[in-house]
Structures are given as C-alpha cells and as structure tokens.
Amino acid sequence: MSEKNQVNMEPLRVDLHSHTNCSDGHLTPQELIDRACNYQLDQLAITDHDTVSGFEQASQYINENQLPLTLISGIEISTLWQNFEIHIVGLGLDVKHPKVQALISRQQQSRELRAQLMAEKLAKAGFEDCLLQAQELAQDGSITRAHFARVLQHRGVVNTMQKAFDKYIGKGRRAYVKPQWCRVDEAVDVIKAAGGYSVIAHPLKYDLSTKWLRRLIIDFKDVGGDAMEVASCQLNQQQRKLLIELCHQYDLQGSIGSDFHFPTPWSDLGRNLTLPEPLPLVWQNWTQ
Ligand code: AMP
Ligand code: MN
Ligand code: MN
Ligand code: MN
C-alpha cells in the first residue's frame, strides 16, 4: 500500500482491465503506465486479448523509473460459452507458466485463422486486402476485430468502429466468422494453474438476459471462477447494484476495470469505477 493511502486512508485507485497495442489498445505499455501514473492510480492490470506480452515491458519501465504504481499481471481470454463469446479476465497469474503460454499460442492460432476467413468474407463484400492492413495495425500483437473495424473506418467504408461491427463483423453480420475460442472452464483452469484469479469481464456487454447471466455465473462458479466485474466507466449505479447483488448471491468477489483501449468522451483509464455498496474485492487478495 502506498504512503498516501496509509496516511490518509483514501481508497486505493484501482483499474483491473486495460489494453495496450499488444492487442487492440492504442497506447504502448509504457504510454499506458504514464497515463496511469498521471491519473495517480495505485494499481493497474494490463489485460490484453489472449496475450501477456505487455506485462514485461510495462514492469521493466516501472522498475527503471521507480514509478509509484503496482502492476498486476493480467490477460483477457476469449471463450465460447453456449455460443456466446464470453471474456474471462485472469489477474495475478504467472505469465510464464507453460499452461498460460500453451493457451496463448492456441488462441493466437484461432485469431490468425479467423482473421484470414474474415478477410475472405470482407473481400466478397467488396473490400479487398483488409488482412494486410489489419496485420499492419496489429503489428506483432494479437489481431482482433477492432483492427478490421479500424481498417474499414480508415477506408471510409464506415464512419465509426461501432458501425463496422453493426454492418459487417458483429455476430450474425455478413463478414462474421465464428471463432474457435477455448471453453470457460479451460480458461479458468489455466488461470488457476498459474496462481491467478479469474473474472467474468463486462457481464452486461453480452446481450444476455438476467436469466442467462445467472446461468453463466453458475457455470463459471462451478468450474472454480473467482470474481466478476461490477464497475466499468459506463455502468450506472443501478447496474452496479445488480452486479454486486449477483456477486453476493453466487459468492463471487468483485472486480473493477475501465476496459480502456483509448480515451473517449465517456471512458478513460481509472475513471468512474466507484462502487455503490461494499463487496469482497478481488484485489484485496494481494493488498492485505
Ligand atoms: P475480438 O476479440 O477479436 O473478437 O475483438 C473484440 C474487440 O473489438 C473488443 O475487445 C472491443 O475492443 C472491440 N469491439 C467489440 N465490439 C465492438 C463494437 N460494437 N464497437 C467497437 N469496438 C468493439
Ligand atoms: Mn478490445
Ligand atoms: Mn472484452
Ligand atoms: Mn477488454
């Protein structure tokens, strides 16, 4: 715990869900750390899609510059559950664990295959050579649909990334390809084997009814899941209360995270992550 918090007993400023350009974030790991320090965060987890490659760069940068920020290792694993793409965040895991590395290489293969198939479908829709441009944006990081959305936006096919999802690459649209992600239990097992905590990411972003969300939570808890995100930038107090109540009911800890990719008028790193009610929190596992 930092001196600031010991003296003033202020709550820790924590953000446990963020992205860098190792996946579909726009900042380098170093730039993300600078932003976290400017915003006086105490703890940050970098949770890139199916990769941990930002962690080492970020932690080296923190050490070299003796920055007052605790970096939590993290990952956001794409899974398939009942035909929904559910994201499981892993926190505080050993990023070098062989099971983590094996899952990452499997997921990366699925990402590359899906990218090729998506580019073929986009070509049929009249948009040639999207793969090369998406790969250029992704460089050697995880290739995601967000990169394809940026390509379509840069070409003027759509004027927002959201529209690229709505018209072409979102579920059920003409260039959508069903991905070969791992199962939820596989993601939870790997995170656990590597000593980490598993978290259901942004539970209200899957278009699940409350009944289906409860099913997901029950299945997640059954396979050893630990926590669920209960606050992100855009959730209102009523939504936070619902998620906190679900955590209490199913004995999950809470986590909070902005899911920062780049600043927007409605979201930023560490912003608006307050909780309306108390709850056992996943980061208390490593701050007590
Ligand atoms: P992928 O994991 O490759 O399927 O890419 C999913 C990523 O695309 C998410 O993590 C978001 O960053 C981004 N994304 C998903 N849906 C949308 C959307 N409707 N508008 C903008 N970005 C989106
Ligand atoms: Mn993303
Ligand atoms: Mn996600
Ligand atoms: Mn995310």
GROMACS .gro file of C-alpha atoms and ligand atoms in nm:
model
  314
    1MET     CA    1   0.000   0.000   0.000
    2SER     CA    2   0.135   0.345  -0.087
    3GLU     CA    3   0.221   0.604   0.178
    4LYS     CA    4  -0.061   0.825   0.055
    5ASN     CA    5  -0.315   0.560   0.147
    6GLN     CA    6  -0.160   0.470   0.479
    7VAL     CA    7  -0.164   0.831   0.594
    8ASN     CA    8  -0.500   0.943   0.459
    9MET     CA    9  -0.680   0.609   0.443
   10GLU     CA   10  -0.808   0.703   0.099
   11PRO     CA   11  -0.945   0.413  -0.100
   12LEU     CA   12  -0.696   0.267  -0.344
   13ARG     CA   13  -0.733   0.382  -0.703
   14VAL     CA   14  -0.750   0.061  -0.898
   15ASP     CA   15  -0.814  -0.035  -1.261
   16LEU     CA   16  -0.801  -0.405  -1.335
   17HIS     CA   17  -0.895  -0.411  -1.704
   18SER     CA   18  -0.697  -0.224  -1.969
   19HIS     CA   19  -0.543  -0.272  -2.312
   20THR     CA   20  -0.223  -0.176  -2.489
   21ASN     CA   21  -0.112  -0.202  -2.851
   22CYS     CA   22  -0.004  -0.559  -2.772
   23SER     CA   23  -0.370  -0.622  -2.863
   24ASP     CA   24  -0.630  -0.362  -2.967
   25GLY     CA   25  -0.534  -0.074  -2.736
   26HIS     CA   26  -0.379   0.234  -2.893
   27LEU     CA   27  -0.105   0.311  -2.636
   28THR     CA   28   0.223   0.128  -2.587
   29PRO     CA   29   0.265  -0.040  -2.247
   30GLN     CA   30   0.494   0.249  -2.147
   31GLU     CA   31   0.241   0.512  -2.254
   32LEU     CA   32  -0.033   0.329  -2.062
   33ILE     CA   33   0.184   0.328  -1.748
   34ASP     CA   34   0.249   0.703  -1.788
   35ARG     CA   35  -0.123   0.763  -1.815
   36ALA     CA   36  -0.192   0.551  -1.503
   37CYS     CA   37   0.073   0.748  -1.311
   38ASN     CA   38  -0.066   1.082  -1.431
   39TYR     CA   39  -0.405   0.974  -1.304
   40GLN     CA   40  -0.245   0.866  -0.974
   41LEU     CA   41  -0.367   0.509  -0.992
   42ASP     CA   42  -0.227   0.280  -0.722
   43GLN     CA   43  -0.285  -0.049  -0.904
   44LEU     CA   44  -0.321  -0.135  -1.271
   45ALA     CA   45  -0.372  -0.462  -1.454
   46ILE     CA   46  -0.293  -0.484  -1.825
   47THR     CA   47  -0.537  -0.738  -1.968
   48ASP     CA   48  -0.471  -0.765  -2.339
   49HIS     CA   49  -0.669  -1.008  -2.555
   50ASP     CA   50  -0.506  -1.352  -2.542
   51THR     CA   51  -0.157  -1.218  -2.477
   52VAL     CA   52   0.062  -1.117  -2.182
   53SER     CA   53   0.337  -0.954  -2.385
   54GLY     CA   54   0.276  -0.603  -2.247
   55PHE     CA   55   0.345  -0.710  -1.889
   56GLU     CA   56   0.721  -0.744  -1.909
   57GLN     CA   57   0.770  -0.415  -2.096
   58ALA     CA   58   0.544  -0.233  -1.851
   59SER     CA   59   0.701  -0.379  -1.539
   60GLN     CA   60   1.052  -0.306  -1.666
   61TYR     CA   61   0.950   0.054  -1.734
   62ILE     CA   62   0.804   0.088  -1.382
   63ASN     CA   63   1.118  -0.055  -1.223
   64GLU     CA   64   1.360   0.153  -1.428
   65ASN     CA   65   1.177   0.474  -1.345
   66GLN     CA   66   1.081   0.372  -0.989
   67LEU     CA   67   0.719   0.466  -1.053
   68PRO     CA   68   0.466   0.451  -0.766
   69LEU     CA   69   0.233   0.205  -0.937
   70THR     CA   70   0.165  -0.161  -0.860
   71LEU     CA   71   0.131  -0.355  -1.183
   72ILE     CA   72  -0.087  -0.665  -1.164
   73SER     CA   73  -0.027  -0.925  -1.434
   74GLY     CA   74  -0.331  -0.993  -1.648
   75ILE     CA   75  -0.491  -1.130  -1.961
   76GLU     CA   76  -0.836  -1.124  -2.121
   77ILE     CA   77  -0.915  -1.467  -2.263
   78SER     CA   78  -1.185  -1.503  -2.529
   79THR     CA   79  -1.402  -1.808  -2.464
   80LEU     CA   80  -1.710  -1.968  -2.616
   81TRP     CA   81  -1.997  -2.048  -2.381
   82GLN     CA   82  -2.336  -2.157  -2.516
   83ASN     CA   83  -2.247  -1.989  -2.845
   84PHE     CA   84  -2.171  -1.658  -2.672
   85GLU     CA   85  -1.824  -1.505  -2.683
   86ILE     CA   86  -1.753  -1.454  -2.313
   87HIS     CA   87  -1.436  -1.278  -2.199
   88ILE     CA   88  -1.260  -1.411  -1.891
   89VAL     CA   89  -1.000  -1.186  -1.730
   90GLY     CA   90  -0.712  -1.352  -1.545
   91LEU     CA   91  -0.537  -1.146  -1.276
   92GLY     CA   92  -0.220  -1.202  -1.076
   93LEU     CA   93  -0.118  -1.504  -1.281
   94ASP     CA   94   0.233  -1.628  -1.358
   95VAL     CA   95   0.261  -1.506  -1.716
   96LYS     CA   96   0.543  -1.751  -1.790
   97HIS     CA   97   0.352  -2.058  -1.675
   98PRO     CA   98   0.362  -2.327  -1.950
   99LYS     CA   99  -0.017  -2.368  -1.943
  100VAL     CA  100  -0.062  -1.994  -1.996
  101GLN     CA  101   0.185  -1.996  -2.284
  102ALA     CA  102   0.019  -2.303  -2.442
  103LEU     CA  103  -0.329  -2.149  -2.422
  104ILE     CA  104  -0.200  -1.823  -2.567
  105SER     CA  105  -0.046  -1.994  -2.869
  106ARG     CA  106  -0.368  -2.190  -2.931
  107GLN     CA  107  -0.579  -1.872  -2.907
  108GLN     CA  108  -0.336  -1.684  -3.133
  109GLN     CA  109  -0.373  -1.956  -3.398
  110SER     CA  110  -0.751  -1.919  -3.375
  111ARG     CA  111  -0.714  -1.542  -3.410
  112GLU     CA  112  -0.499  -1.576  -3.722
  113LEU     CA  113  -0.730  -1.830  -3.884
  114ARG     CA  114  -1.039  -1.620  -3.807
  115ALA     CA  115  -0.865  -1.308  -3.945
  116GLN     CA  116  -0.799  -1.486  -4.277
  117LEU     CA  117  -1.157  -1.610  -4.304
  118MET     CA  118  -1.294  -1.268  -4.206
  119ALA     CA  119  -1.079  -1.103  -4.475
  120GLU     CA  120  -1.215  -1.351  -4.732
  121LYS     CA  121  -1.571  -1.262  -4.637
  122LEU     CA  122  -1.490  -0.890  -4.647
  123ALA     CA  123  -1.337  -0.937  -4.994
  124LYS     CA  124  -1.663  -1.099  -5.109
  125ALA     CA  125  -1.842  -0.792  -4.975
  126GLY     CA  126  -1.619  -0.577  -5.196
  127PHE     CA  127  -1.339  -0.485  -4.955
  128GLU     CA  128  -1.015  -0.640  -5.081
  129ASP     CA  129  -0.688  -0.679  -4.890
  130CYS     CA  130  -0.817  -0.600  -4.542
  131LEU     CA  131  -0.595  -0.867  -4.386
  132LEU     CA  132  -0.267  -0.698  -4.473
  133GLN     CA  133  -0.383  -0.364  -4.337
  134ALA     CA  134  -0.526  -0.519  -4.021
  135GLN     CA  135  -0.195  -0.702  -3.970
  136GLU     CA  136  -0.007  -0.375  -4.012
  137LEU     CA  137  -0.220  -0.217  -3.739
  138ALA     CA  138  -0.180  -0.518  -3.510
  139GLN     CA  139   0.196  -0.545  -3.580
  140ASP     CA  140   0.313  -0.847  -3.382
  141GLY     CA  141   0.033  -0.824  -3.125
  142SER     CA  142  -0.300  -1.008  -3.110
  143ILE     CA  143  -0.507  -0.946  -3.421
  144THR     CA  144  -0.864  -0.855  -3.329
  145ARG     CA  145  -1.187  -0.748  -3.493
  146ALA     CA  146  -1.114  -0.398  -3.366
  147HIS     CA  147  -0.821  -0.385  -3.614
  148PHE     CA  148  -1.054  -0.477  -3.901
  149ALA     CA  149  -1.302  -0.216  -3.778
  150ARG     CA  150  -1.025   0.046  -3.793
  151VAL     CA  151  -0.934  -0.061  -4.147
  152LEU     CA  152  -1.295  -0.018  -4.262
  153GLN     CA  153  -1.311   0.316  -4.084
  154HIS     CA  154  -0.983   0.440  -4.236
  155ARG     CA  155  -1.109   0.345  -4.582
  156GLY     CA  156  -1.425   0.546  -4.524
  157VAL     CA  157  -1.649   0.237  -4.555
  158VAL     CA  158  -1.797   0.325  -4.214
  159ASN     CA  159  -1.755   0.636  -4.006
  160THR     CA  160  -1.726   0.467  -3.665
  161MET     CA  161  -1.583   0.137  -3.542
  162GLN     CA  162  -1.924   0.060  -3.395
  163LYS     CA  163  -2.075   0.075  -3.746
  164ALA     CA  164  -1.815  -0.174  -3.874
  165PHE     CA  165  -1.941  -0.419  -3.610
  166ASP     CA  166  -2.306  -0.338  -3.676
  167LYS     CA  167  -2.279  -0.377  -4.053
  168TYR     CA  168  -2.004  -0.630  -4.120
  169ILE     CA  169  -1.811  -0.804  -3.842
  170GLY     CA  170  -2.050  -0.820  -3.546
  171LYS     CA  171  -2.217  -1.153  -3.462
  172GLY     CA  172  -2.450  -1.260  -3.742
  173ARG     CA  173  -2.329  -0.994  -3.989
  174ARG     CA  174  -2.202  -1.086  -4.334
  175ALA     CA  175  -1.829  -1.096  -4.252
  176TYR     CA  176  -1.869  -1.254  -3.908
  177VAL     CA  177  -1.672  -1.574  -3.855
  178LYS     CA  178  -1.749  -1.797  -3.559
  179PRO     CA  179  -1.421  -1.816  -3.367
  180GLN     CA  180  -1.258  -2.127  -3.224
  181TRP     CA  181  -1.205  -1.998  -2.872
  182CYS     CA  182  -1.140  -2.218  -2.570
  183ARG     CA  183  -1.416  -2.301  -2.320
  184VAL     CA  184  -1.475  -2.106  -1.998
  185ASP     CA  185  -1.359  -2.400  -1.784
  186GLU     CA  186  -1.034  -2.424  -1.983
  187ALA     CA  187  -0.962  -2.054  -1.928
  188VAL     CA  188  -1.040  -2.079  -1.555
  189ASP     CA  189  -0.823  -2.392  -1.519
  190VAL     CA  190  -0.523  -2.230  -1.685
  191ILE     CA  191  -0.555  -1.911  -1.478
  192LYS     CA  192  -0.582  -2.117  -1.160
  193ALA     CA  193  -0.286  -2.338  -1.253
  194ALA     CA  194  -0.083  -2.019  -1.296
  195GLY     CA  195  -0.183  -1.896  -0.950
  196GLY     CA  196  -0.423  -1.625  -1.070
  197TYR     CA  197  -0.783  -1.521  -1.018
  198SER     CA  198  -1.043  -1.549  -1.291
  199VAL     CA  199  -1.301  -1.280  -1.350
  200ILE     CA  200  -1.609  -1.255  -1.575
  201ALA     CA  201  -1.537  -0.942  -1.781
  202HIS     CA  202  -1.804  -0.677  -1.854
  203PRO     CA  203  -2.102  -0.906  -1.777
  204LEU     CA  204  -2.360  -0.666  -1.922
  205LYS     CA  205  -2.194  -0.648  -2.264
  206TYR     CA  206  -2.304  -0.988  -2.390
  207ASP     CA  207  -2.672  -0.917  -2.450
  208LEU     CA  208  -2.758  -1.192  -2.202
  209SER     CA  209  -3.091  -1.176  -2.020
  210THR     CA  210  -3.056  -1.182  -1.640
  211LYS     CA  211  -3.166  -1.548  -1.650
  212TRP     CA  212  -2.883  -1.636  -1.891
  213LEU     CA  213  -2.634  -1.423  -1.699
  214ARG     CA  214  -2.723  -1.625  -1.387
  215ARG     CA  215  -2.658  -1.946  -1.585
  216LEU     CA  216  -2.319  -1.815  -1.692
  217ILE     CA  217  -2.234  -1.720  -1.334
  218ILE     CA  218  -2.343  -2.063  -1.203
  219ASP     CA  219  -2.132  -2.244  -1.467
  220PHE     CA  220  -1.835  -2.012  -1.401
  221LYS     CA  221  -1.859  -2.065  -1.024
  222ASP     CA  222  -1.896  -2.443  -1.075
  223VAL     CA  223  -1.564  -2.462  -1.260
  224GLY     CA  224  -1.383  -2.255  -0.995
  225GLY     CA  225  -1.427  -1.895  -1.115
  226ASP     CA  226  -1.345  -1.628  -0.857
  227ALA     CA  227  -1.490  -1.289  -0.943
  228MET     CA  228  -1.698  -1.069  -1.170
  229GLU     CA  229  -1.655  -0.710  -1.287
  230VAL     CA  230  -1.911  -0.490  -1.113
  231ALA     CA  231  -1.798  -0.145  -1.224
  232SER     CA  232  -1.679  -0.005  -1.555
  233CYS     CA  233  -1.695   0.351  -1.686
  234GLN     CA  234  -2.037   0.346  -1.843
  235LEU     CA  235  -2.236   0.133  -1.595
  236ASN     CA  236  -2.494   0.330  -1.397
  237GLN     CA  237  -2.545   0.286  -1.022
  238GLN     CA  238  -2.845   0.058  -1.070
  239GLN     CA  239  -2.645  -0.176  -1.297
  240ARG     CA  240  -2.358  -0.180  -1.044
  241LYS     CA  241  -2.603  -0.268  -0.767
  242LEU     CA  242  -2.746  -0.555  -0.973
  243LEU     CA  243  -2.397  -0.697  -1.037
  244ILE     CA  244  -2.297  -0.658  -0.672
  245GLU     CA  245  -2.614  -0.841  -0.568
  246LEU     CA  246  -2.533  -1.124  -0.811
  247CYS     CA  247  -2.181  -1.148  -0.665
  248HIS     CA  248  -2.329  -1.178  -0.315
  249GLN     CA  249  -2.580  -1.441  -0.429
  250TYR     CA  250  -2.325  -1.660  -0.604
  251ASP     CA  251  -2.033  -1.594  -0.371
  252LEU     CA  252  -1.811  -1.418  -0.623
  253GLN     CA  253  -1.568  -1.140  -0.545
  254GLY     CA  254  -1.595  -0.808  -0.728
  255SER     CA  255  -1.351  -0.654  -0.972
  256ILE     CA  256  -1.346  -0.314  -1.139
  257GLY     CA  257  -1.198  -0.205  -1.468
  258SER     CA  258  -1.238   0.058  -1.735
  259ASP     CA  259  -1.160  -0.175  -2.030
  260PHE     CA  260  -0.952   0.117  -2.153
  261HIS     CA  261  -0.842   0.099  -2.518
  262PHE     CA  262  -0.802   0.472  -2.595
  263PRO     CA  263  -0.960   0.779  -2.438
  264THR     CA  264  -1.317   0.856  -2.540
  265PRO     CA  265  -1.557   1.121  -2.406
  266TRP     CA  266  -1.726   0.852  -2.197
  267SER     CA  267  -1.437   0.635  -2.077
  268ASP     CA  268  -1.080   0.666  -1.962
  269LEU     CA  269  -0.830   0.475  -1.754
  270GLY     CA  270  -0.935   0.451  -1.388
  271ARG     CA  271  -1.241   0.671  -1.436
  272ASN     CA  272  -1.580   0.633  -1.269
  273LEU     CA  273  -1.514   0.296  -1.106
  274THR     CA  274  -1.679   0.361  -0.769
  275LEU     CA  275  -1.898   0.103  -0.601
  276PRO     CA  276  -2.236   0.199  -0.452
  277GLU     CA  277  -2.218  -0.085  -0.197
  278PRO     CA  278  -1.939  -0.280  -0.027
  279LEU     CA  279  -1.832  -0.620  -0.159
  280PRO     CA  280  -1.534  -0.855  -0.113
  281LEU     CA  281  -1.292  -0.741  -0.384
  282VAL     CA  282  -1.051  -0.948  -0.585
  283TRP     CA  283  -0.757  -0.711  -0.536
  284GLN     CA  284  -0.784  -0.743  -0.158
  285ASN     CA  285  -0.628  -1.087  -0.217
  286TRP     CA  286  -0.295  -0.918  -0.280
  287THR     CA  287  -0.320  -0.595  -0.081
  288GLN     CA  288  -0.388  -0.743   0.263
  289AMP     P1  289  -1.217  -0.987  -3.093
  289AMP     O1  290  -1.167  -1.029  -2.957
  289AMP     O2  291  -1.113  -1.001  -3.197
  289AMP     O3  292  -1.347  -1.050  -3.129
  289AMP     O4  293  -1.240  -0.831  -3.085
  289AMP     C1  294  -1.326  -0.780  -2.991
  289AMP     C2  295  -1.284  -0.639  -2.959
  289AMP     O5  296  -1.342  -0.550  -3.051
  289AMP     C3  297  -1.340  -0.597  -2.824
  289AMP     O6  298  -1.249  -0.625  -2.722
  289AMP     C4  299  -1.358  -0.450  -2.838
  289AMP     O7  300  -1.238  -0.383  -2.811
  289AMP     C5  301  -1.388  -0.434  -2.984
  289AMP     N1  302  -1.534  -0.426  -3.005
  289AMP     C6  303  -1.626  -0.523  -2.990
  289AMP     N2  304  -1.749  -0.479  -3.023
  289AMP     C7  305  -1.732  -0.351  -3.059
  289AMP     C8  306  -1.820  -0.252  -3.106
  289AMP     N3  307  -1.950  -0.276  -3.121
  289AMP     N4  308  -1.768  -0.131  -3.134
  289AMP     C9  309  -1.638  -0.106  -3.122
  289AMP     N5  310  -1.548  -0.197  -3.079
  289AMP    C10  311  -1.596  -0.317  -3.048
  290MN      MN  312  -1.070  -0.497  -2.715
  291MN      MN  313  -1.374  -0.778  -2.355
  292MN      MN  314  -1.110  -0.570  -2.262
   0.00000   0.00000   0.00000
